Amino acid sequence: MSCIGHEAIISFFNTCISEDRLSHAYAFFGPRHVGKRTIADHIARTILHIPGTHTLVHPDLIVVEREVDEKTGTLKKDISVTQIRDLIHRLSQSAFTKDGYAVAIIDGAEHLNVAGANALLKTLEEPHART
């Protein structure tokens, strides 16, 4: 995985992970195509011990993003409240791995509809341990 230009932020997160000082949530913002998702994927891989050469699939990783509309084949306008409720449900369950971390990436959180954003607030304010 190439994180060229992001060495300082990668170093910061590696230190936080190794010293068990991770916060429960981080927001990445900026223009498109600057590496926000790449950094989020790197952090998830590190926390969940996923080798960098493997597809980012893990039972304790939940990725939420806009879905594809089956009728039009285009991305839906919003991330729905149903998607967020599914996320909250999965995060409320015990982790599958011995490390006990659950990681969620909401790619395109600016596309959350109002109901979805409101549903997510309690989880952000009162997260489960190691989430």
CSV table of C-alpha atoms in Angstrom, one decimal:
chain,number,residue,atom,x,y,z
A,1,MET,CA,0.0,0.0,0.0
A,2,SER,CA,1.4,3.4,-1.0
A,3,CYS,CA,1.1,6.1,1.6
A,4,ILE,CA,3.5,8.5,-0.1
A,5,GLY,CA,3.2,12.0,1.5
A,6,HIS,CA,1.4,10.6,4.5
A,7,GLU,CA,4.4,9.4,6.5
A,8,ALA,CA,3.7,11.7,9.5
A,9,ILE,CA,0.1,10.7,9.9
A,10,ILE,CA,1.0,7.0,9.5
A,11,SER,CA,3.7,7.4,12.2
A,12,PHE,CA,1.2,9.2,14.5
A,13,PHE,CA,-1.3,6.3,14.1
A,14,ASN,CA,1.3,3.6,14.4
A,15,THR,CA,2.4,5.2,17.7
A,16,CYS,CA,-1.1,5.5,19.0
A,17,ILE,CA,-1.8,1.8,18.1
A,18,SER,CA,1.5,0.6,19.7
A,19,GLU,CA,0.9,2.6,22.9
A,20,ASP,CA,-2.8,1.7,23.0
A,21,ARG,CA,-3.8,5.3,22.8
A,22,LEU,CA,-6.3,5.2,19.9
A,23,SER,CA,-9.4,7.4,20.2
A,24,HIS,CA,-12.7,5.8,19.3
A,25,ALA,CA,-13.3,8.0,16.2
A,26,TYR,CA,-11.3,10.0,13.7
A,27,ALA,CA,-12.6,12.1,10.8
A,28,PHE,CA,-10.6,12.6,7.7
A,29,PHE,CA,-11.5,15.4,5.4
A,30,GLY,CA,-10.1,17.1,2.4
A,31,PRO,CA,-10.3,17.2,-1.4
A,32,ARG,CA,-11.0,14.0,-3.4
A,33,HIS,CA,-8.2,11.6,-4.1
A,34,VAL,CA,-5.6,12.8,-1.5
A,35,GLY,CA,-5.5,9.4,0.3
A,36,LYS,CA,-8.1,9.7,3.1
A,37,ARG,CA,-9.4,6.1,2.4
A,38,THR,CA,-5.9,4.8,2.0
A,39,ILE,CA,-5.0,6.1,5.4
A,40,ALA,CA,-8.2,4.6,6.9
A,41,ASP,CA,-7.5,1.3,5.3
A,42,HIS,CA,-3.9,1.3,6.6
A,43,ILE,CA,-5.1,2.0,10.2
A,44,ALA,CA,-7.7,-0.8,9.9
A,45,ARG,CA,-5.1,-3.2,8.6
A,46,THR,CA,-2.7,-2.4,11.4
A,47,ILE,CA,-5.4,-2.7,14.2
A,48,LEU,CA,-6.8,-5.9,12.8
A,49,HIS,CA,-3.4,-7.4,11.7
A,50,ILE,CA,-4.5,-7.8,8.1
A,51,PRO,CA,-1.4,-8.3,5.8
A,52,GLY,CA,-1.1,-5.4,3.3
A,53,THR,CA,-1.2,-7.8,0.4
A,54,HIS,CA,-4.6,-9.2,1.3
A,55,THR,CA,-8.0,-7.8,0.3
A,56,LEU,CA,-9.4,-5.7,3.1
A,57,VAL,CA,-11.9,-8.3,4.3
A,58,HIS,CA,-12.1,-9.2,8.0
A,59,PRO,CA,-15.0,-10.2,10.2
A,60,ASP,CA,-14.3,-7.2,12.6
A,61,LEU,CA,-14.2,-4.6,9.8
A,62,ILE,CA,-17.4,-2.9,8.6
A,63,VAL,CA,-17.2,-0.5,5.7
A,64,VAL,CA,-20.2,1.7,5.0
A,65,GLU,CA,-20.5,3.6,1.8
A,66,ARG,CA,-23.2,4.7,-0.7
A,67,GLU,CA,-24.8,1.7,-2.3
A,68,VAL,CA,-25.5,1.2,-6.0
A,69,ASP,CA,-29.1,1.7,-7.1
A,70,GLU,CA,-30.1,-1.6,-8.7
A,71,LYS,CA,-32.4,0.1,-11.2
A,72,THR,CA,-30.0,2.8,-12.5
A,73,GLY,CA,-26.6,1.2,-11.7
A,74,THR,CA,-25.5,4.5,-10.2
A,75,LEU,CA,-24.6,5.4,-6.7
A,76,LYS,CA,-27.5,6.3,-4.4
A,77,LYS,CA,-27.7,9.9,-3.2
A,78,ASP,CA,-27.3,9.1,0.5
A,79,ILE,CA,-26.0,6.6,3.0
A,80,SER,CA,-29.3,5.4,4.5
A,81,VAL,CA,-30.4,5.1,8.1
A,82,THR,CA,-30.8,1.3,7.4
A,83,GLN,CA,-27.1,1.0,6.6
A,84,ILE,CA,-26.2,2.9,9.8
A,85,ARG,CA,-28.6,0.8,11.9
A,86,ASP,CA,-26.9,-2.3,10.5
A,87,LEU,CA,-23.5,-0.8,11.4
A,88,ILE,CA,-24.6,0.0,14.9
A,89,HIS,CA,-26.0,-3.6,15.3
A,90,ARG,CA,-22.7,-5.1,14.2
A,91,LEU,CA,-20.6,-2.8,16.4
A,92,SER,CA,-22.8,-3.8,19.4
A,93,GLN,CA,-21.7,-7.5,19.0
A,94,SER,CA,-18.5,-9.0,20.4
A,95,ALA,CA,-15.5,-9.0,18.1
A,96,PHE,CA,-14.6,-12.2,16.4
A,97,THR,CA,-10.9,-12.0,17.0
A,98,LYS,CA,-8.9,-12.4,20.2
A,99,ASP,CA,-7.7,-8.8,20.1
A,100,GLY,CA,-11.3,-7.7,20.4
A,101,TYR,CA,-11.3,-4.7,18.2
A,102,ALA,CA,-14.1,-3.8,15.8
A,103,VAL,CA,-13.3,-1.2,13.1
A,104,ALA,CA,-15.8,0.8,11.0
A,105,ILE,CA,-15.0,2.9,8.1
A,106,ILE,CA,-17.7,5.3,6.8
A,107,ASP,CA,-16.5,6.3,3.4
A,108,GLY,CA,-18.3,9.4,2.3
A,109,ALA,CA,-19.9,10.3,5.7
A,110,GLU,CA,-20.9,13.6,4.1
A,111,HIS,CA,-23.5,11.5,2.2
A,112,LEU,CA,-25.3,10.4,5.4
A,113,ASN,CA,-28.9,11.4,5.4
A,114,VAL,CA,-30.2,13.2,8.4
A,115,ALA,CA,-31.8,10.1,9.9
A,116,GLY,CA,-28.6,8.2,9.4
A,117,ALA,CA,-26.5,10.9,11.0
A,118,ASN,CA,-28.8,11.1,14.0
A,119,ALA,CA,-28.8,7.3,14.4
A,120,LEU,CA,-24.9,7.4,14.4
A,121,LEU,CA,-24.6,10.1,17.1
A,122,LYS,CA,-25.2,7.9,20.1
A,123,THR,CA,-22.7,5.3,18.9
A,124,LEU,CA,-20.1,8.1,18.4
A,125,GLU,CA,-20.8,9.6,21.8
A,126,GLU,CA,-20.9,6.3,23.7
A,127,PRO,CA,-18.9,3.7,21.8
A,128,HIS,CA,-18.3,0.2,23.0
A,129,ALA,CA,-14.8,-0.6,24.3
A,130,ARG,CA,-12.3,-1.3,21.6
A,131,THR,CA,-14.5,0.0,18.8
